Coordinates of C-alpha atoms in Angstrom, one line a residue:
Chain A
X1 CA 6.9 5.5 -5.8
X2 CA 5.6 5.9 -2.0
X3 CA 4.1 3.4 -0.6
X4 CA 1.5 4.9 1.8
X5 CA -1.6 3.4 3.2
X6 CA -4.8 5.7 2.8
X7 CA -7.3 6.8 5.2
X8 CA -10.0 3.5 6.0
X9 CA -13.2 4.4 4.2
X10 CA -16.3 4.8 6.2
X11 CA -17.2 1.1 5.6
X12 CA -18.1 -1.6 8.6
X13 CA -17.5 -5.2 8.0
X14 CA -21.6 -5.4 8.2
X15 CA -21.8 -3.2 5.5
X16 CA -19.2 -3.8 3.3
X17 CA -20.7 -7.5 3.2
X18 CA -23.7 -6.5 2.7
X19 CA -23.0 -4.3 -0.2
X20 CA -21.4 -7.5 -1.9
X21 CA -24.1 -9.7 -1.7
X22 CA -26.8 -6.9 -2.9
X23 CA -27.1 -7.0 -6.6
X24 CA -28.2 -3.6 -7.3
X25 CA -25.2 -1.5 -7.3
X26 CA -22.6 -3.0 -9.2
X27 CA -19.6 -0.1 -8.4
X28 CA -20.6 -0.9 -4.2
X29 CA -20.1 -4.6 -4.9
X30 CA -17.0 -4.1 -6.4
X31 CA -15.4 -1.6 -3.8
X32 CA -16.7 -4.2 -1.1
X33 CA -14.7 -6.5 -2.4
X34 CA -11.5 -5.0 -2.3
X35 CA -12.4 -3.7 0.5
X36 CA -12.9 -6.6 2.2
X37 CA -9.2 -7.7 0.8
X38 CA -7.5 -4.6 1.5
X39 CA -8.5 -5.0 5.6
X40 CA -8.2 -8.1 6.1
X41 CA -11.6 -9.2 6.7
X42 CA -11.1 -12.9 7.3
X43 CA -15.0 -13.7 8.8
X44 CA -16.4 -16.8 7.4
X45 CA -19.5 -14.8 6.4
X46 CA -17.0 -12.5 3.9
X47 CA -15.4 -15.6 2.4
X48 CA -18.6 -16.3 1.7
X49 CA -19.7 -13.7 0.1
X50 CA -16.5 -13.4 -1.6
X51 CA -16.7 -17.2 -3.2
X52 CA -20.2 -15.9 -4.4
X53 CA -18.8 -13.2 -5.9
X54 CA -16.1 -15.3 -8.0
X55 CA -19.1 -16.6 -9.6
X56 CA -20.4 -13.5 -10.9
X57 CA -22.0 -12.6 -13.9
X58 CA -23.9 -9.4 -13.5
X59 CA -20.2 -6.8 -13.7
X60 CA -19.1 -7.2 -17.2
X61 CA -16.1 -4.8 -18.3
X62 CA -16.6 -3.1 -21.9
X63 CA -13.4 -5.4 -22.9
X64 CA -16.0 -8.8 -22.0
X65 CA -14.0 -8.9 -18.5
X66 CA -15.1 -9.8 -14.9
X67 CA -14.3 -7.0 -13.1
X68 CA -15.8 -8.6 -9.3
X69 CA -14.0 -11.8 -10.1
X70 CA -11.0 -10.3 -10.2
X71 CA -11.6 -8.6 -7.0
X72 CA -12.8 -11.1 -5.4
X73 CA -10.0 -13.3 -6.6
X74 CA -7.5 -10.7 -5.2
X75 CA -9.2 -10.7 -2.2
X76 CA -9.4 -14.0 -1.3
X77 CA -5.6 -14.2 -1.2
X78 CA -5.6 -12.2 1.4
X79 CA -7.4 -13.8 4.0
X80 CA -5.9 -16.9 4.1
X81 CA -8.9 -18.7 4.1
X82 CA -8.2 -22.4 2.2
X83 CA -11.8 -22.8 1.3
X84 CA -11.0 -20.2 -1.5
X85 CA -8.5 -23.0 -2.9
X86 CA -10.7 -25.1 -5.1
X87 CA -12.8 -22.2 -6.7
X88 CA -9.7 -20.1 -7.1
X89 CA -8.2 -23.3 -9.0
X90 CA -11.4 -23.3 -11.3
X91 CA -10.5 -19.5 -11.8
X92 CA -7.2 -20.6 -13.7
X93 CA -9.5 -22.2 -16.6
X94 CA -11.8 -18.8 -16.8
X95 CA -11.4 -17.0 -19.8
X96 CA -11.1 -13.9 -18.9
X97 CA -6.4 -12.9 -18.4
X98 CA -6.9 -10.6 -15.7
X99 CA -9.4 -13.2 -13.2
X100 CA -6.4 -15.8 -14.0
X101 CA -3.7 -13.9 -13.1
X102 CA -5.5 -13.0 -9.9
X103 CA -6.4 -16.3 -9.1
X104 CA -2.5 -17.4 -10.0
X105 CA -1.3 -14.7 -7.4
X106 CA -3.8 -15.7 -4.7
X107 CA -2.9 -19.4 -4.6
X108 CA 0.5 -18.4 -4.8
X109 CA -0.5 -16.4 -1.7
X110 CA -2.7 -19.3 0.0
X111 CA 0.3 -21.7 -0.1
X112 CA -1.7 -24.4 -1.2
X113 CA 0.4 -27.1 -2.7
X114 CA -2.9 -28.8 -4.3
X115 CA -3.2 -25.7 -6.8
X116 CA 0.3 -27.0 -8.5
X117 CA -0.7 -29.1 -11.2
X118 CA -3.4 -26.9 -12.4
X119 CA -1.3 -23.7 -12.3
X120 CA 1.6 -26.1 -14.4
X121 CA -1.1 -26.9 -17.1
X122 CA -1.2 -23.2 -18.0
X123 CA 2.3 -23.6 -19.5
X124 CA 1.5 -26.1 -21.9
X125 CA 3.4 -25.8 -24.9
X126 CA 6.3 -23.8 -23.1
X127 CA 8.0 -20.5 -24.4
X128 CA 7.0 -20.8 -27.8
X129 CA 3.4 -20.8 -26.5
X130 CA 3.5 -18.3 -24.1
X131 CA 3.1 -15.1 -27.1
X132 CA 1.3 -12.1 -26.9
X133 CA -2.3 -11.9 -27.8
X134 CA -3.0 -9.7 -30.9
X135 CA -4.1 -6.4 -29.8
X136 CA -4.3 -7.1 -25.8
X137 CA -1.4 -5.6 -24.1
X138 CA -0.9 -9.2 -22.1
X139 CA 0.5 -12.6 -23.1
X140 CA -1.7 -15.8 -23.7
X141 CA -1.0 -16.5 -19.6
X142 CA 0.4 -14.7 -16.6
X143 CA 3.0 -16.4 -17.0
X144 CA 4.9 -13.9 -14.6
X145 CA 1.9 -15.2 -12.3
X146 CA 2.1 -18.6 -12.5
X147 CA 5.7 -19.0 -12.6
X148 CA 5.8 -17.3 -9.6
X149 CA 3.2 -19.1 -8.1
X150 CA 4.8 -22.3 -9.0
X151 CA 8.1 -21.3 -7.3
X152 CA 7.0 -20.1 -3.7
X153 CA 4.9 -23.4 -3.9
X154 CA 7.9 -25.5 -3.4
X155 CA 6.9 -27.1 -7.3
X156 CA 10.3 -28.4 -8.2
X157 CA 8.3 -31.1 -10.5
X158 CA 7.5 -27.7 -12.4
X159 CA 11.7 -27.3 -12.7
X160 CA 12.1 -28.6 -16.5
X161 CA 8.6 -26.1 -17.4
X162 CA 10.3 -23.5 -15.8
X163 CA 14.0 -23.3 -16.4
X164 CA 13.1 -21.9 -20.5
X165 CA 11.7 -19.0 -19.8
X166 CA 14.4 -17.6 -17.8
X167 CA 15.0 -17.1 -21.8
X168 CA 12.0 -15.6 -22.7
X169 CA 12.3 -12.1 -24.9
X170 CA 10.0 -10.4 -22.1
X171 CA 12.5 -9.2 -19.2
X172 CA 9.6 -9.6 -16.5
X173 CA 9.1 -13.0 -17.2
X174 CA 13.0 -13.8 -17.2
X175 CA 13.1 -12.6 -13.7
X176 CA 9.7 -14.4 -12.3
X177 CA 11.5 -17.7 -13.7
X178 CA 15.1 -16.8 -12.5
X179 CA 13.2 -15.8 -9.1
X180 CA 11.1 -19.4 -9.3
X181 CA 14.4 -21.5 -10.5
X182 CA 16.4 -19.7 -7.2
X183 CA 13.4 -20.5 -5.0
X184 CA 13.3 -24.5 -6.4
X185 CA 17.0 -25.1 -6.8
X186 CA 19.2 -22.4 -5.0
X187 CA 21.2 -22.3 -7.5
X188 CA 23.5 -18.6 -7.5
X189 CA 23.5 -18.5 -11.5
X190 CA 19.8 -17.3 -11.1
X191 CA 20.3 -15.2 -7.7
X192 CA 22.8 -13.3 -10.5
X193 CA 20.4 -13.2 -13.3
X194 CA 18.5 -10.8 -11.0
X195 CA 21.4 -9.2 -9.7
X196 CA 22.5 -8.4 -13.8
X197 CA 18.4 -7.1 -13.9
X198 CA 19.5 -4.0 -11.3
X199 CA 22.1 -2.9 -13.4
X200 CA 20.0 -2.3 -16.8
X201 CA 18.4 1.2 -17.9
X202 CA 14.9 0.6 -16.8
X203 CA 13.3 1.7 -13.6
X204 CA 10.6 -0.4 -13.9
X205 CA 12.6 -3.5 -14.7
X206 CA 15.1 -2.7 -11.5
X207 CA 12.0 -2.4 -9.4
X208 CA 10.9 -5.5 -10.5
X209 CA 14.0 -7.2 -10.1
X210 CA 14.5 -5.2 -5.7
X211 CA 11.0 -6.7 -5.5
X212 CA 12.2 -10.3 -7.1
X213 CA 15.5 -10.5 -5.0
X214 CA 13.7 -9.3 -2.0
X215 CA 11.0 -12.1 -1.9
X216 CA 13.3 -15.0 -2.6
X217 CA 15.9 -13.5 -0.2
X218 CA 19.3 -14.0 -2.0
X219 CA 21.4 -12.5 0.4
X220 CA 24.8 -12.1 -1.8
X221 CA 22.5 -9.4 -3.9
X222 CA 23.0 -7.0 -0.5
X223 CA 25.5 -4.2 -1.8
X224 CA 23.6 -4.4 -5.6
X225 CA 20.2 -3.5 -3.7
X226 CA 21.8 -0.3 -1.7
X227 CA 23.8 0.8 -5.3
X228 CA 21.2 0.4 -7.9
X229 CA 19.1 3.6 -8.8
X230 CA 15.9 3.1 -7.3
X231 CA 13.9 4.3 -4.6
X232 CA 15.2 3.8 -1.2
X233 CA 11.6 2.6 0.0
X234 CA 12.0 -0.2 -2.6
X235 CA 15.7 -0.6 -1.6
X236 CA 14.8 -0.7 2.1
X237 CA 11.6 -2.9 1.3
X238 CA 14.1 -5.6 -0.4
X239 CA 16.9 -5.9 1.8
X240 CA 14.3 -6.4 4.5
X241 CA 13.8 -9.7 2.6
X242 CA 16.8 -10.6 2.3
X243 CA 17.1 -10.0 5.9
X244 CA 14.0 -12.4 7.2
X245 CA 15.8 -14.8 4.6
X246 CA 19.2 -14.8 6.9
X247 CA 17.7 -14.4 10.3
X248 CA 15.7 -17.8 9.8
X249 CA 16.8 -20.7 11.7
X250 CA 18.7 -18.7 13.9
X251 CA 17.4 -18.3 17.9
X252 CA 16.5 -14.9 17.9
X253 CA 18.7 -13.0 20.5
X254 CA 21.5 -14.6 18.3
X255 CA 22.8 -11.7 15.1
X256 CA 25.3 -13.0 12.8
X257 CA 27.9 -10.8 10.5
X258 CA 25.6 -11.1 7.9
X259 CA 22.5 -9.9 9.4
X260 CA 24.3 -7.0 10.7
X261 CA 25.9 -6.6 7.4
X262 CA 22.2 -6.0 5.7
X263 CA 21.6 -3.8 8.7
X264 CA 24.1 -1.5 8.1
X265 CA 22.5 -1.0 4.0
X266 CA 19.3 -0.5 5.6
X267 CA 20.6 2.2 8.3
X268 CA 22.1 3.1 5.3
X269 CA 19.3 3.8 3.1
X270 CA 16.9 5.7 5.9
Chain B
X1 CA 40.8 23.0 -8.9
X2 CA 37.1 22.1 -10.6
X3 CA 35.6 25.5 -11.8
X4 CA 32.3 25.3 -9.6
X5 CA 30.4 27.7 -12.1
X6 CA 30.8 25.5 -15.4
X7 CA 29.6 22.7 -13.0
X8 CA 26.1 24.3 -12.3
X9 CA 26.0 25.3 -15.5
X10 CA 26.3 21.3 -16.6
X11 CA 23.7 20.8 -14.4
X12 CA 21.5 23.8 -15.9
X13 CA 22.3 22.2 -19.2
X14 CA 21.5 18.6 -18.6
X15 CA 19.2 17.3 -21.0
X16 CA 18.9 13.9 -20.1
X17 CA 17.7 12.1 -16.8
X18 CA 21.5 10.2 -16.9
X19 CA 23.0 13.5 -18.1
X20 CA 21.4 15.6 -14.9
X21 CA 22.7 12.6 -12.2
X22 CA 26.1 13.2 -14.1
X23 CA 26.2 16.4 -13.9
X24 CA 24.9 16.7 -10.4
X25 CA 27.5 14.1 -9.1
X26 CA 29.9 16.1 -10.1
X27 CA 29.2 19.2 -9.3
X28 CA 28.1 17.6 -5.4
X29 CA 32.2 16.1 -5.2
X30 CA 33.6 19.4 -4.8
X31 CA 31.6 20.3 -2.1
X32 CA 31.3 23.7 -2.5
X33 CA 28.9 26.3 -0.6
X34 CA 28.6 28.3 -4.3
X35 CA 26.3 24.8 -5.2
X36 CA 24.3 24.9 -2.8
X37 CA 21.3 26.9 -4.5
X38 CA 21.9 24.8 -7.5
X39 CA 21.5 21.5 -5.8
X40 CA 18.4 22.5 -3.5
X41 CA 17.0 23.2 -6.9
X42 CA 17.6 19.5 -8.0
X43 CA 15.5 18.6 -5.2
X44 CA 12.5 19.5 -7.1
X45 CA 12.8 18.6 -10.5
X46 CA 11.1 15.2 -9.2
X47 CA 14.3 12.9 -10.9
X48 CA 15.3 10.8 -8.1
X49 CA 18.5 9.4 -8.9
X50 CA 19.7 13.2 -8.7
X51 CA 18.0 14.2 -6.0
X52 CA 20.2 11.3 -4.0
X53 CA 23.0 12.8 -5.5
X54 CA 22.3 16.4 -4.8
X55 CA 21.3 15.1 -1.2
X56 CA 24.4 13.8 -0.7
X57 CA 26.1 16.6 -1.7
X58 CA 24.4 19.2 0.5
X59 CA 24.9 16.6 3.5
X60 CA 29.2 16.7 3.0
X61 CA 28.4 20.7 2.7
X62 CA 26.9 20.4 6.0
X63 CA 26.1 23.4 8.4
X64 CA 26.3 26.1 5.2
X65 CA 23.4 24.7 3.7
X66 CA 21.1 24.4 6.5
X67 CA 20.0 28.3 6.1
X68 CA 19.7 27.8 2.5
X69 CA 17.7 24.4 2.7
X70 CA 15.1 25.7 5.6
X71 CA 14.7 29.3 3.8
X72 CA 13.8 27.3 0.6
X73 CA 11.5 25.0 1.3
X74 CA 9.3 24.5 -1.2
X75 CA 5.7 24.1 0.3
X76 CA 3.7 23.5 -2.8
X77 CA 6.6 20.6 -4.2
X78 CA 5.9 17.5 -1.8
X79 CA 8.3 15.7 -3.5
X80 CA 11.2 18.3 -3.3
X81 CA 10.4 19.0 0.5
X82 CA 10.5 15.4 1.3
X83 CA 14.2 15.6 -0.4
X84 CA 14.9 18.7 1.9
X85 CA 13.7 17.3 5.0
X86 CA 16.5 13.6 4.4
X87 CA 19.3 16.5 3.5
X88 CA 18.6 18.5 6.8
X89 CA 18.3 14.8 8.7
X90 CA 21.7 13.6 7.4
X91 CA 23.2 16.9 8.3
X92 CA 22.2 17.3 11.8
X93 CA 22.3 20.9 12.8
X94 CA 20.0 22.0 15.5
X95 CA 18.9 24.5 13.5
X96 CA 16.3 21.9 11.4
X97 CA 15.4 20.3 14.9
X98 CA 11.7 21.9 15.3
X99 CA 10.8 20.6 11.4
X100 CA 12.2 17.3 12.3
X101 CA 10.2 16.6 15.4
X102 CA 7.1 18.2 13.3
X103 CA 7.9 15.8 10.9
X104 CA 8.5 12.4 12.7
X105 CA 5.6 11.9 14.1
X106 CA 3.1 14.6 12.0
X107 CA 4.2 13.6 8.2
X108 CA 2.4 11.4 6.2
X109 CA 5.1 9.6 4.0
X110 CA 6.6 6.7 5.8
X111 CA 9.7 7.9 3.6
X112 CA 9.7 11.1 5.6
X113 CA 9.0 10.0 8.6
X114 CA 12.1 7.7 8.6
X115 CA 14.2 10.4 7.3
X116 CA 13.6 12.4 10.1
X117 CA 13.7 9.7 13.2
X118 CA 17.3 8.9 11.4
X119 CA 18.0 12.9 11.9
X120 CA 16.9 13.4 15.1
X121 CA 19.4 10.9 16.4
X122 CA 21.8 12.3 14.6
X123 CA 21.4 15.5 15.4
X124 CA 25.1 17.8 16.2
X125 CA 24.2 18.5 20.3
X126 CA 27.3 20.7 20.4
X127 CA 26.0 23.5 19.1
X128 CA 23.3 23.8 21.0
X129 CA 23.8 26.3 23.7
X130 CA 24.8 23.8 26.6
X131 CA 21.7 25.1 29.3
X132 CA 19.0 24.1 26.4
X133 CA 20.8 20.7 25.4
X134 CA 19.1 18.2 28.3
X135 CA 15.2 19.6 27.9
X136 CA 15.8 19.6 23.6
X137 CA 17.6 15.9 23.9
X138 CA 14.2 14.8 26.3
X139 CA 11.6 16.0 23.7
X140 CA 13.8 14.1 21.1
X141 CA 13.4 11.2 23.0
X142 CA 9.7 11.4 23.9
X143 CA 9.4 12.3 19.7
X144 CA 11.4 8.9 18.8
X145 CA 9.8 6.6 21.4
X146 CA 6.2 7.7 19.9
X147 CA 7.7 7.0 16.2
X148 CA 8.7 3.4 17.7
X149 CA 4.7 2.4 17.7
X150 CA 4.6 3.9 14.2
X151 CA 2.2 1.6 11.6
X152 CA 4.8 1.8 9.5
X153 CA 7.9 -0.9 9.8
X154 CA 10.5 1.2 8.4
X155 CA 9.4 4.0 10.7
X156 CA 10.2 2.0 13.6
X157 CA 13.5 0.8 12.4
X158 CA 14.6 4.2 11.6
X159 CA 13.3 5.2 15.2
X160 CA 15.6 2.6 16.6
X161 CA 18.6 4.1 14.7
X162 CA 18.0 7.0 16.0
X163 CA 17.3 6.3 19.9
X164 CA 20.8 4.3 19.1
X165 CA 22.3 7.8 18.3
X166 CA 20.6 9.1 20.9
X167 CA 22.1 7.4 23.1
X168 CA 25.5 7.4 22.2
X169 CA 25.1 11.3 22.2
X170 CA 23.4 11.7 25.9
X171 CA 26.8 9.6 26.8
X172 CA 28.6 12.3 25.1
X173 CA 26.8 15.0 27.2
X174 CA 27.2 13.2 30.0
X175 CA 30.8 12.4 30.0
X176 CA 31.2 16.5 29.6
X177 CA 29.2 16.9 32.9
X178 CA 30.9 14.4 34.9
X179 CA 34.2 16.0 33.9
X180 CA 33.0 19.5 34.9
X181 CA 31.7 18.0 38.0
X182 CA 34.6 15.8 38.9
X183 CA 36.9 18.3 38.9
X184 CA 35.2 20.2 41.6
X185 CA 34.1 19.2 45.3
X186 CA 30.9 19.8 45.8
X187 CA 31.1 21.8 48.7
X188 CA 32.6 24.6 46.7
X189 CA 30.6 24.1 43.5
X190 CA 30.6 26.7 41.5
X191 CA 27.7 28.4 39.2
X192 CA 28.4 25.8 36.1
X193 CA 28.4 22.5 38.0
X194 CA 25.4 23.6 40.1
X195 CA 23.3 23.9 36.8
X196 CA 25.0 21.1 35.6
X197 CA 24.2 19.0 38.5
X198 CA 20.6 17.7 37.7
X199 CA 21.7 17.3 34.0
X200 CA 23.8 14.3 35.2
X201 CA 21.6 12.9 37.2
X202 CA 18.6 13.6 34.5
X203 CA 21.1 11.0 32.1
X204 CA 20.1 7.9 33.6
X205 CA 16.7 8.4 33.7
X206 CA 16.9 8.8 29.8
X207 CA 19.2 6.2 29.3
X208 CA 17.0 3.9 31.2
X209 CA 14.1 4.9 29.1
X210 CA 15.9 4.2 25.7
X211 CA 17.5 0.6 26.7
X212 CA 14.0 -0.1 28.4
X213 CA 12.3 0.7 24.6
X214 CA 14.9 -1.3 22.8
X215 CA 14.8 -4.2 24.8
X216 CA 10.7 -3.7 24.9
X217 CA 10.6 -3.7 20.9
X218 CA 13.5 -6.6 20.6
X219 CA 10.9 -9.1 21.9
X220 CA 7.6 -7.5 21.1
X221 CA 7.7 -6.3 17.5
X222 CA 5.4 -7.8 15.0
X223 CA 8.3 -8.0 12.3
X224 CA 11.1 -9.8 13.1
X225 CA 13.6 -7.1 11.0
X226 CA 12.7 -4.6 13.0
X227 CA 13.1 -7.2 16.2
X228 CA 16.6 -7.9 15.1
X229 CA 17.9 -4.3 14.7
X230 CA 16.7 -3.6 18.2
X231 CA 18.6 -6.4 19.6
X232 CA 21.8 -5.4 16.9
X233 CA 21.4 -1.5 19.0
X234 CA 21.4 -2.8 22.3
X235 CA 24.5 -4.4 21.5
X236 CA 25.9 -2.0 20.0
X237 CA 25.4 0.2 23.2
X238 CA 26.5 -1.8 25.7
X239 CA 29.4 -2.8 24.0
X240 CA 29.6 1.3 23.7
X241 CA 29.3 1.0 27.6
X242 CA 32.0 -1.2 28.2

């Protein structure tokens, strides 16, 4: 997989808010609002129209989705903006998966410790709860989502919720709860856990796991990122987290053996 | 002694995406110029644990394969060319230099791009003829300081690796020059050193310009990776220095 950003469309910030707060053409709303995610638009007069548009009604998906909502959602966690924090909270409650897991991965981008308790209620009933729905390709929750969520918020009250599912029979939520339990408790038995995920027979699974490992930063998982068949872009992408992780706290100007270690991978990998 | 035609045909064979990586792993260890059409071909059957393999193994062939690499590429196979253009990069023969520089700053995959800003600082000066090395090695530099203010990251860590090889070759060059013109007085200079001449003192001003990047980007870079590897090459050069 490249990752390659495309060409801006012709939109202006003008317009693009504008198309989102006509009601008329559904598909314009719905572009504007990703595209007012995608660059980044952080004006007060987008968050508006963007908190507008998590109320919507009018763009209904054949499968009784919220297609705008989930947009919107999505956008929001881009921009930062805390305002978005109590509407995207009432998102978690909406009954629509895909508008949930949205709103689950923009608090977790928001950083907003005050999203914690409602993001834990979604794992009521724990691991035998969290089953598939009949005939939805999805669980009950985004569980992958919210476990996340609840890890790069700091929740270590979530700890006990959490540390089962690092047992569940779906590999993608073992890693978002091994990555959660690292990011809460440091300990290395779930730094590992990922490390075991790049060695099995499933590309998608070992890009899950480059991306898991490179967001929490477990630096022992260096050499297992450059060896495990993947793309180097991935590779590169997650040793570059692992490097952030071991140049914090240092004064920049200073380079340990470590970060130079994770250097030489990533001049490795080019 | 491996028979190098039952190892293509393995790879011919292969009939799984593990089976091809096995077979193309071995057949790349013995390093043999009778692989090389097999593994260009690997470049474009779009499985990319082989592809690193067959990469690899054109990049220990080295020079032999460059022909065979730049007379193949594969215009209509993105994929596949992108493959070609990390084997050429890791190999460094002048030969591939124009499709480099085309590609480090014209290409759009980041993954290409940092291929090629890894090559062209990696790039085998020697066999060059010496009176076109200093005007080749200064639009390499002018092609890697551009790829420096590249959008993406990993472009502009991969265009610090290579101003770090760069570097360590212009010292090369230039320690060939000063011996040349150390062993001569200048009053009785002869042809070679008098052509040589500006070439040495041409070296500092493209020295200067490569430390003056690094220690630019060390401070001024948005991400602090790409901060730290700046500051990890200037290092590494002066330490080279000393």
């Amino acid at each position: 997989m490249e990752i390659e950003t495309s060409a801006p469309e012709q939109l202006t910030v003008e317009k693009a808010i504008a198309n989102l707060t006509q009601k008329e053409d559904l598909g314009l709303r719905y572009y504007a609002a990703w595209w007012l995610g995608k660059f980044r638009v952080k004006e007060s007069q987008a968050i508006d129209a963007l908190l507008i548009a998590l109320e919507d009604e009018e763009d209904r998906a054949p499968d009784g989705g919220y297609p705008l909502r989930r947009n919107a959602a999505r956008a929001l966690g881009k921009l930062g903006d805390l305002r978005a924090v109590e509407p995207l909270i009432k998102c978690l409650d909406f009954p629509d998966f895909y508008v949930r897991e949205a709103a689950a991965q923009a608090l977790e981008s928001l950083g907003d410790k005050r999203s914690i308790p409602a993001l834990i209620k979604l794992l009521d009933g724990g691991v035998e709860a969290a089953v598939g729905v009949p005939g939805k390709p999805h669980l009950v929750q985004p569980y992958e989502a919210i476990i996340e969520a609840l890890g790069t918020l700091g929740a270590t009250e979530a700890t006990a919720l959490i540390e089962p599912f690092t047992q569940h029979s779906i590999a993608k939520v073992q890693y978002a709860a091994a990555r959660a339990m690292y990011q809460l408790t440091g300990a290395d038995i779930y730094g590992q856990h990922l490390i075991k995920a790049l060695e099995g027979d499933d590309l998608q699974l070992r890009r899950s796991a480059l991306m898991d490992l490179g967001a929490v930063g477990y630096i022992k998982a260096g050499e297992a990122i450059a060896n495990t068949l993947a793309e180097n872009s991935m590779k590169l992408i997650s040793l570059k987290g692992l490097l952030e992780k071991s140049l914090q706290g240092q004064a920049e100007g200073d380079l340990t053996e470590t970060n130079c270690q994770l250097m030489d991978l990533m001049d490795s990998l080019l | 002694m491996l028979d190098v035609q039952s190892l293509i045909k393995a790879v011919e064979k292969a009939d799984s995406a593990q089976g091809l990586l096995d077979a193309v792993e071995d057949l790349a260890a013995v390093k043999s110029a009778a692989a090389i059409p097999t593994l260009v071909k690997v470049l474009g059957f779009n499985n990319p644990g082989a592809a690193v393999a067959a990469v690899e193994g054109l990049v220990n062939i080295g020079e032999p394969a460059v022909p065979y690499i730049l007379d193949n590429l594969d215009d209509y196979n993105y994929g596949a060319r992108a493959w070609s253009i990390r084997a050429l990069a890791g190999i460094g023969d002048p030969m591939a230099l124009d499709l480099l520089l085309r590609a480090v700053n014209g290409d759009f995959s980041q993954s290409v791009r940092r291929a090629a800003a890894r090559g062209l600082g990696n790039i085998l000066w020697h066999k060059l003829p010496p009176q076109e090395v200093l005007s080749k090695q200064q639009i390499v530099l002018e092609a890697l300081l551009l790829a420096t203010e590249d959008g993406e990251w990993v472009v502009r860590y991969a265009a610090i690796v290579g101003l770090q090889g760069l570097y360590v070759s212009l010292q090369g060059s230039h320690r060939l020059v000063e011996s040349v013109l150390g062993s001569v007085p200048k009053a009785i200079e002869n042809i070679e050193a008098q052509r040589l001449r500006p070439a040495g003192e041409n070296f500092e001003h493209l020295t200067a310009q490569i430390l003056h990047k690094l220690q630019n980007l060390q401070v001024s870079d948005v991400e602090i990776s790409v901060r730290a590897r700046a500051l990890w090459a200037l290092k590494n050069l002066i330490n080279e220095k000393g």
